[in-house]
Structures are given as C-alpha cells and as structure tokens.
C-alpha cells in the first residue's frame, strides 16, 4: 500500500461529476489497484475513490496546470466504465509504501456469524418473495453479509449486527455505493438487520433509503424466549 499526504484537488468524471477543491489529503493506493482519497475527518469513509479494475497514470502537468501550481497529475481510469479520477498534486508532504501481506479478513463474533447463517436459512424474514443469492458476497472493500433478491428480482445487500449503530449504517452505505456502480447488480437496495437498532442509526438508515429489520435471535434459533432467564 502506498500512502501519500499531499496538497491536491480531485475531480471525478464519469456517470457523475464531483470536485474536491485544493486541500491537504491522504491518498491511499492499494495493492488491488484502487485509490481512496481521505480527509482528516469523516471517520473511515473516503471523500472519493476509484475501485478496481483500474489503472493509475502519473503525468507532468500542462502549462496551465503548472502555472496554477500543479507539480504532478494522477489519472485513475476504470477499465470497464472509463470513469476517471483526476488528482492534481500541488505539494507532496509524505510518500511511503508498505507491504501488508494477505489479510485474513474480518472474523465475526459467534452471535453475528450465527445470525448470518440463520437469516440465510430464513431469508423470508425479510419479506415475501425474498431469495438468497449468497452469504459473504465479496466486494473490493470487503464482504457484504448477505446478497439477496426481493420479490421483484432486485438486488438487496444485507448488513447484520448484534447491536446496530451508526458505524454499521456507514459500512452498508459504502457497500451500496460500490455495488450500485456494477451494472450486473444495480439498482441495489439495503437492509440493516440487527437484534437491536439504536435510534440514531435507524434515523440515518431511513434517511438514506435503507430499511431496518429487528431480528429475534431466540425465535430464529427455535428457543422459547418467553420463559424467565437468569441473564
């Protein structure tokens, strides 16, 4: 992974256009070819990014760019869509590369892993006509817990938590933004499922068009939760 801290501006050209004005940012070039642009805020969500398969080409600025203070231009082009992310670098403050090796991936705790398996087996809990496509559907930024289809055949990404909070909604939002760039899947809707969903998380999810589903873990396991419990 290459980490570059630079004063730069960023332009995205493709299905939509976006501009980030000149500021100091972290540029992450990952081993899979992806580029992520981060600011010193906003938690883990990048300001903009280009997912693989893509190519990065560094070039000299033209006369107008040089006159504006640009010292190098990165053009990241998606191989399938031809979308481009153009990074105009004015000053490099840090540039380093690190070999991270193979990552084993996120290991869920026992309850979340069991919830995932149970919901895959009882996918109808999400609604009539829902069908399982697969568990652990891999994306460039990690696996979506469950990929399903709804009654109309539309793609649905499901994120599972024991306790649903804002971070979980943000995680699902990132998956949806990426998956909706894939014409084989789009349009993709989201379901945020948990044993308990915090009010702030529900508000954020619903504002983003993500449906919230509260799961009864005991009922899914076939356990009678009506009896008194010591815990």
XYZ file of N, CA and C in Angstrom, residues 18-202:
555
model
N -17.786 15.263 -9.810
C -17.597 15.784 -8.454
C -16.243 16.464 -8.391
N -16.139 17.495 -7.570
C -14.896 18.258 -7.448
C -14.553 18.473 -5.982
N -13.326 18.179 -5.615
C -12.788 18.494 -4.295
C -11.758 19.594 -4.469
N -11.977 20.772 -3.897
C -11.028 21.866 -4.072
C -9.699 21.587 -3.371
N -8.737 22.450 -3.619
C -7.385 22.272 -3.096
C -7.374 22.204 -1.571
N -6.763 21.131 -1.031
C -6.636 20.932 0.403
C -5.607 19.828 0.636
N -5.195 19.683 1.886
C -4.267 18.605 2.232
C -5.063 17.346 2.529
N -4.698 16.240 1.827
C -5.454 14.995 1.949
C -4.518 13.792 1.948
N -5.068 12.657 2.383
C -4.354 11.389 2.329
C -4.822 10.627 1.098
N -3.855 10.228 0.265
C -4.145 9.419 -0.915
C -3.650 8.002 -0.648
N -4.539 7.021 -0.730
C -4.194 5.622 -0.479
C -4.279 4.848 -1.791
N -3.142 4.317 -2.218
C -3.105 3.475 -3.411
C -2.913 2.042 -2.925
N -3.942 1.215 -3.057
C -3.905 -0.132 -2.501
C -3.348 -1.139 -3.509
N -2.981 -2.284 -2.971
C -2.393 -3.328 -3.792
C -3.333 -3.858 -4.853
N -4.655 -3.719 -4.641
C -5.615 -4.195 -5.635
C -5.834 -3.188 -6.752
N -5.084 -2.041 -6.690
C -5.187 -1.026 -7.721
C -6.115 0.122 -7.398
N -6.886 0.012 -6.339
C -7.845 1.058 -6.002
C -7.146 2.288 -5.419
N -7.795 3.433 -5.566
C -7.310 4.698 -4.994
C -8.409 5.284 -4.136
N -8.067 5.658 -2.894
C -9.014 6.287 -1.987
C -8.468 7.631 -1.552
N -9.341 8.624 -1.489
C -8.967 9.981 -1.087
C -9.623 10.279 0.258
N -8.799 10.511 1.287
C -9.310 10.734 2.640
C -8.968 12.139 3.123
N -9.836 12.668 3.982
C -9.546 13.898 4.715
C -9.325 13.538 6.182
N -8.949 14.505 6.989
C -8.727 14.266 8.417
C -10.052 14.430 9.154
N -10.996 13.605 8.808
C -12.331 13.679 9.403
C -13.253 12.745 8.638
N -14.480 12.626 9.096
C -15.435 11.769 8.417
C -15.223 10.303 8.669
N -14.535 9.970 9.774
C -14.277 8.586 10.150
C -13.544 7.881 9.034
N -14.003 6.680 8.636
C -13.275 5.867 7.687
C -13.777 6.029 6.256
N -14.777 6.838 6.015
C -15.340 6.951 4.673
C -14.500 7.884 3.813
N -14.019 7.429 2.634
C -13.242 8.323 1.770
C -14.116 9.402 1.153
N -13.474 10.520 0.791
C -14.185 11.597 0.116
C -14.539 11.191 -1.309
N -13.617 10.451 -1.922
C -13.848 9.912 -3.259
C -12.909 8.742 -3.459
N -13.166 7.921 -4.463
C -12.347 6.738 -4.674
C -12.587 6.184 -6.077
N -11.681 5.296 -6.496
C -11.875 4.526 -7.716
C -11.570 3.080 -7.384
N -12.538 2.217 -7.638
C -12.402 0.804 -7.315
C -11.811 0.036 -8.498
N -11.149 -1.096 -8.232
C -10.604 -1.891 -9.325
C -11.734 -2.554 -10.124
N -11.441 -2.941 -11.396
C -10.143 -2.838 -12.073
C -9.916 -1.431 -12.624
N -8.776 -0.866 -12.311
C -8.461 0.471 -12.804
C -6.949 0.609 -12.964
N -6.540 1.647 -13.666
C -5.121 1.926 -13.870
C -4.807 3.330 -13.382
N -3.606 3.514 -12.848
C -3.150 4.827 -12.388
C -1.974 5.262 -13.256
N -2.100 6.447 -13.835
C -1.030 7.010 -14.653
C -0.639 8.372 -14.096
N 0.652 8.540 -13.773
C 1.171 9.828 -13.302
C 1.797 10.563 -14.475
N 1.466 11.833 -14.615
C 1.972 12.600 -15.756
C 2.388 13.999 -15.322
N 3.172 14.648 -16.203
C 3.569 16.031 -15.960
C 2.389 16.955 -16.241
N 2.269 18.051 -15.500
C 1.180 18.996 -15.760
C 1.416 19.757 -17.061
N 0.331 20.224 -17.671
C 0.500 21.092 -18.838
C 0.835 22.501 -18.363
N 1.022 23.410 -19.296
C 1.468 24.765 -18.933
C 0.474 25.464 -18.022
N -0.835 25.312 -18.307
C -1.842 25.976 -17.475
C -1.844 25.387 -16.062
N -1.740 24.068 -15.975
C -1.713 23.426 -14.666
C -0.461 23.827 -13.894
N 0.665 23.858 -14.590
C 1.913 24.249 -13.934
C 1.827 25.682 -13.422
N 1.205 26.537 -14.206
C 1.029 27.926 -13.785
C 0.156 28.057 -12.563
N -0.744 27.083 -12.348
C -1.625 27.086 -11.184
C -0.992 26.411 -9.978
N 0.247 25.913 -10.145
C 0.955 25.321 -9.016
C 0.953 23.807 -8.982
N 0.415 23.145 -10.002
C 0.372 21.686 -10.036
C 1.744 21.137 -10.408
N 2.219 20.130 -9.660
C 3.520 19.533 -9.953
C 3.396 18.132 -10.558
N 2.241 17.485 -10.388
C 2.030 16.152 -10.951
C 0.534 15.888 -11.040
N 0.139 15.116 -12.046
C -1.267 14.790 -12.241
C -1.417 13.266 -12.250
N -2.298 12.767 -11.381
C -2.638 11.341 -11.385
C -3.974 11.176 -12.084
N -4.006 10.296 -13.063
C -5.264 9.971 -13.738
C -5.559 8.498 -13.505
N -6.634 8.233 -12.766
C -7.032 6.862 -12.458
C -8.261 6.555 -13.304
N -8.144 5.546 -14.169
C -9.207 5.229 -15.124
C -9.757 3.832 -14.863
N -11.069 3.747 -14.735
C -11.703 2.441 -14.547
C -11.711 1.702 -15.881
N -11.276 0.449 -15.873
C -11.114 -0.296 -17.118
C -12.436 -0.622 -17.799
N -13.516 -0.767 -17.041
C -14.796 -1.173 -17.625
C -15.666 0.019 -17.991
N -15.710 1.025 -17.115
C -16.633 2.142 -17.333
C -15.970 3.368 -17.950
N -14.610 3.412 -17.915
C -13.838 4.571 -18.399
C -14.038 5.803 -17.519
N -14.694 5.656 -16.352
C -14.749 6.757 -15.396
C -13.317 7.125 -15.002
N -13.108 8.412 -14.708
C -11.761 8.863 -14.359
C -11.775 9.655 -13.055
N -10.747 9.428 -12.255
C -10.492 10.214 -11.055
C -9.171 10.936 -11.298
N -9.214 12.253 -11.329
C -8.026 13.053 -11.666
C -7.574 13.815 -10.428
N -6.349 13.518 -9.982
C -5.783 14.140 -8.786
C -4.683 15.100 -9.227
N -4.890 16.377 -8.965
C -3.891 17.408 -9.300
C -3.094 17.721 -8.044
N -1.825 17.294 -8.016
C -0.998 17.407 -6.819
C -0.179 18.687 -6.865
N -0.295 19.491 -5.806
C 0.440 20.751 -5.702
C 1.691 20.610 -4.828
N 1.635 19.761 -3.822
C 2.777 19.581 -2.921
C 2.662 18.219 -2.241
N 3.761 17.473 -2.200
C 3.800 16.185 -1.526
C 4.459 16.357 -0.163
N 3.739 16.035 0.894
C 4.251 16.179 2.255
C 4.794 14.865 2.805
N 4.299 13.758 2.262
C 4.750 12.429 2.713
C 4.442 11.422 1.613
N 5.369 10.481 1.420
C 5.165 9.441 0.413
C 5.880 8.178 0.887
N 5.115 7.128 1.190
C 5.722 5.889 1.653
C 4.930 4.704 1.131
N 5.589 3.543 1.055
C 4.950 2.315 0.605
C 5.177 1.226 1.641
N 4.179 0.393 1.847
C 4.253 -0.641 2.874
C 3.646 -1.932 2.334
N 4.305 -3.066 2.598
C 3.789 -4.370 2.217
C 2.978 -4.925 3.375
N 1.665 -5.077 3.176
C 0.782 -5.515 4.246
C 0.576 -7.025 4.251
N 0.855 -7.686 3.158
C 0.645 -9.124 3.103
C -0.826 -9.477 2.940
N -1.140 -10.755 3.040
C -2.509 -11.234 2.856
C -3.295 -11.056 4.145
N -4.463 -10.397 4.021
C -5.294 -10.150 5.194
C -6.292 -11.294 5.369
N -6.440 -11.823 6.598
C -7.384 -12.937 6.803
C -8.837 -12.513 6.753
N -9.097 -11.193 6.745
C -10.472 -10.717 6.693
C -11.085 -10.587 8.077
N -12.251 -9.962 8.107
C -12.956 -9.733 9.362
C -13.561 -11.033 9.877
N -13.282 -11.339 11.121
C -13.858 -12.518 11.750
C -14.970 -12.068 12.693
N -16.181 -12.433 12.368
C -17.319 -12.016 13.182
C -17.366 -12.814 14.479
N -17.963 -12.219 15.510
C -18.117 -12.975 16.744
C -19.194 -14.042 16.544
N -19.312 -14.936 17.510
C -20.175 -16.097 17.348
C -21.612 -15.755 17.051
N -22.157 -14.748 17.733
C -23.564 -14.421 17.552
C -23.812 -13.853 16.159
N -22.961 -12.932 15.693
C -23.163 -12.350 14.372
C -23.027 -13.397 13.275
N -22.035 -14.283 13.417
C -21.864 -15.345 12.429
C -23.086 -16.269 12.417
N -23.624 -16.562 13.614
C -24.805 -17.428 13.701
C -26.027 -16.720 13.132
N -26.157 -15.417 13.392
C -27.258 -14.645 12.829
C -27.230 -14.689 11.306
N -26.028 -14.568 10.765
C -25.891 -14.589 9.307
C -26.370 -15.921 8.737
N -25.939 -17.021 9.358
C -26.339 -18.339 8.874
C -27.848 -18.544 9.013
N -28.396 -18.125 10.166
C -29.827 -18.304 10.391
C -30.662 -17.477 9.422
N -30.239 -16.236 9.180
C -31.022 -15.398 8.267
C -30.917 -15.922 6.839
N -29.759 -16.453 6.476
C -29.636 -17.054 5.148
C -30.603 -18.216 4.991
N -30.805 -18.978 6.067
C -31.730 -20.112 6.032
C -33.181 -19.667 6.132
N -33.396 -18.472 6.726
C -34.763 -17.965 6.927
C -34.907 -16.607 6.246
N -34.474 -16.539 5.007
C -34.424 -15.263 4.295
C -35.804 -14.642 4.140
N -36.855 -15.469 4.263
C -38.219 -14.956 4.151
C -38.562 -13.991 5.283
N -37.741 -13.946 6.339
C -37.964 -12.974 7.412
C -37.847 -11.546 6.905
N -37.144 -11.356 5.800
C -37.006 -10.011 5.225
C -38.251 -9.600 4.446
N -39.090 -10.569 4.088
C -40.306 -10.261 3.347
C -40.661 -11.366 2.377
N -41.908 -11.363 1.944
C -42.366 -12.363 0.977
C -41.601 -12.210 -0.339
N -41.197 -13.326 -0.893
C -40.555 -13.307 -2.197
C -39.055 -13.103 -2.166
N -38.466 -12.916 -0.977
C -37.014 -12.752 -0.896
C -36.329 -14.099 -1.138
N -35.207 -14.046 -1.866
C -34.426 -15.249 -2.137
C -32.950 -14.973 -1.850
N -32.287 -15.974 -1.298
C -30.861 -15.858 -1.018
C -30.061 -16.036 -2.305
N -29.101 -15.120 -2.533
C -28.135 -15.289 -3.629
C -26.882 -15.952 -3.079
N -26.301 -15.334 -2.032
C -25.172 -15.966 -1.353
C -24.827 -15.196 -0.086
N -24.136 -15.864 0.817
C -23.560 -15.223 2.003
C -22.176 -14.722 1.660
N -21.717 -13.708 2.421
C -20.363 -13.183 2.268
C -20.071 -12.841 0.810
N -20.919 -12.002 0.214
C -20.694 -11.564 -1.161
C -19.531 -10.568 -1.171
N -18.451 -10.924 -1.858
C -17.228 -10.133 -1.790
C -17.293 -8.900 -2.688
N -16.879 -7.760 -2.126
C -16.695 -6.535 -2.892
C -15.233 -6.103 -2.738
N -14.872 -5.038 -3.418
C -13.491 -4.564 -3.358
C -13.119 -4.026 -1.985
N -14.115 -3.723 -1.153
C -13.816 -3.162 0.172
C -14.252 -4.097 1.297
N -14.586 -5.336 0.959
C -14.957 -6.292 1.994
C -16.227 -7.038 1.635
N -16.565 -8.056 2.439
C -17.737 -8.878 2.127
C -19.038 -8.310 2.700
N -20.066 -8.294 1.866
C -21.419 -7.996 2.332
C -21.969 -9.261 2.976
N -22.590 -9.136 4.133
C -23.049 -10.314 4.870
C -23.933 -11.221 4.029
N -24.944 -10.641 3.399
C -25.868 -11.430 2.581
C -26.245 -10.629 1.341
N -26.215 -11.289 0.191
C -26.775 -10.725 -1.033
C -28.029 -11.529 -1.347
N -29.136 -10.819 -1.510
C -30.413 -11.470 -1.778
C -31.121 -10.740 -2.916
N -32.259 -11.278 -3.323
C -33.137 -10.587 -4.252
C -34.510 -10.463 -3.606
N -35.211 -9.372 -3.930
C -36.549 -9.175 -3.372
C -37.602 -9.769 -4.304
N -38.854 -9.545 -3.998
C -39.951 -10.163 -4.753
C -39.950 -9.742 -6.220
N -39.415 -8.553 -6.511
C -39.377 -8.073 -7.896
C -38.087 -8.463 -8.612
N -37.197 -9.182 -7.902
C -35.937 -9.607 -8.505
C -34.799 -8.627 -8.335
N -35.035 -7.528 -7.616
C -33.992 -6.533 -7.396
C -32.958 -6.998 -6.382
N -31.724 -6.544 -6.543
C -30.639 -6.921 -5.636
C -30.784 -6.218 -4.289
N -30.496 -6.956 -3.220
C -30.587 -6.416 -1.857
C -29.326 -6.808 -1.099
N -28.627 -5.812 -0.561
C -27.461 -6.055 0.280
C -27.880 -5.955 1.740
N -27.535 -6.981 2.537
C -27.951 -7.046 3.936
C -26.722 -7.004 4.831
N -26.704 -6.059 5.752
C -25.640 -5.966 6.752
C -26.226 -6.377 8.101
N -25.544 -7.319 8.787
C -26.036 -7.877 10.047
C -25.173 -7.436 11.215
N -25.822 -7.062 12.312
C -25.127 -6.707 13.545
C -25.915 -7.248 14.735
N -25.213 -7.449 15.844
C -25.941 -7.724 17.088
C -26.634 -6.459 17.547
N -25.845 -5.384 17.647
C -26.394 -4.078 18.028
C -26.087 -3.112 16.895
N -27.130 -2.643 16.263
C -26.950 -1.775 15.105
C -26.714 -0.336 15.503
N -25.562 0.196 15.129
C -25.269 1.597 15.406
C -24.914 2.321 14.118
N -24.520 3.595 14.237
C -24.264 4.420 13.059
C -23.127 3.861 12.216
N -22.103 3.287 12.858
C -20.981 2.734 12.098
C -21.446 1.634 11.156
N -22.393 0.828 11.601
C -22.921 -0.237 10.748
C -23.663 0.311 9.541
N -24.398 1.399 9.740
C -25.103 2.046 8.627
C -24.094 2.612 7.636
N -23.042 3.246 8.156
C -21.999 3.791 7.279
C -21.342 2.677 6.468
N -21.110 1.529 7.116
C -20.499 0.397 6.436
C -21.381 -0.079 5.282
N -22.662 -0.237 5.540
C -23.586 -0.670 4.499
C -23.692 0.381 3.393
N -23.651 1.657 3.759
C -23.702 2.726 2.762
C -22.537 2.619 1.789
N -21.338 2.321 2.301
C -20.166 2.177 1.433
C -20.345 1.001 0.478
N -20.860 -0.109 0.991
C -21.104 -1.261 0.130
C -22.103 -0.901 -0.975
N -23.187 -0.212 -0.604
C -24.214 0.121 -1.582
C -23.688 1.064 -2.660
N -22.879 2.050 -2.251
C -22.315 2.976 -3.231
C -21.461 2.234 -4.244
N -20.691 1.267 -3.774
C -19.819 0.495 -4.651
C -20.631 -0.474 -5.515
N -21.560 -1.208 -4.912
C -22.320 -2.215 -5.651
C -23.218 -1.582 -6.710
N -23.688 -0.369 -6.457
C -24.546 0.289 -7.440
C -23.768 0.802 -8.649
N -22.453 0.705 -8.609
C -21.653 1.004 -9.795
C -21.548 -0.203 -10.722
N -21.970 -1.357 -10.233
C -21.884 -2.592 -11.016
C -23.194 -2.782 -11.778
N -23.161 -2.671 -13.100
C -24.408 -2.788 -13.867
C -25.062 -4.161 -13.748
N -24.299 -5.186 -13.341
C -24.881 -6.520 -13.172
C -25.774 -6.586 -11.940
N -25.559 -5.682 -10.971
C -26.316 -5.700 -9.723
C -27.309 -4.550 -9.601
N -26.924 -3.385 -10.112
C -27.717 -2.172 -9.904
C -29.114 -2.303 -10.518
N -30.109 -1.701 -9.858
C -30.023 -0.972 -8.590
C -30.030 -1.920 -7.390
N -29.229 -1.562 -6.382
C -29.115 -2.371 -5.173
C -29.696 -1.586 -4.006
N -30.631 -2.176 -3.274
C -31.163 -1.554 -2.069
C -30.521 -2.207 -0.845
N -30.691 -1.581 0.308
C -30.033 -2.070 1.513
C -31.001 -2.407 2.633
N -30.619 -3.433 3.411
C -31.346 -3.790 4.628
C -30.333 -3.851 5.764
N -30.607 -3.113 6.832
C -29.767 -3.114 8.026
C -30.499 -3.933 9.075
N -29.961 -5.117 9.394
C -30.650 -6.052 10.281
C -29.833 -6.265 11.551
N -30.495 -6.251 12.694
C -29.798 -6.413 13.972
C -30.799 -6.840 15.041
N -30.257 -7.337 16.166
C -31.124 -7.662 17.294
C -31.666 -6.397 17.944
N -30.881 -5.360 17.862
C -31.268 -4.066 18.445
C -30.682 -2.974 17.564
N -31.470 -1.982 17.216
C -31.003 -0.881 16.372
C -31.176 0.429 17.133
N -30.089 1.150 17.300
C -30.135 2.410 18.032
C -30.935 3.452 17.245
N -31.656 4.321 17.952
C -32.500 5.313 17.264
C -31.736 6.166 16.250
N -30.498 6.583 16.602
C -29.723 7.410 15.680
C -29.385 6.642 14.405
N -29.090 5.337 14.582
C -28.768 4.513 13.417
C -29.990 4.327 12.531
N -31.142 4.118 13.144
C -32.383 3.963 12.373
C -32.688 5.239 11.584
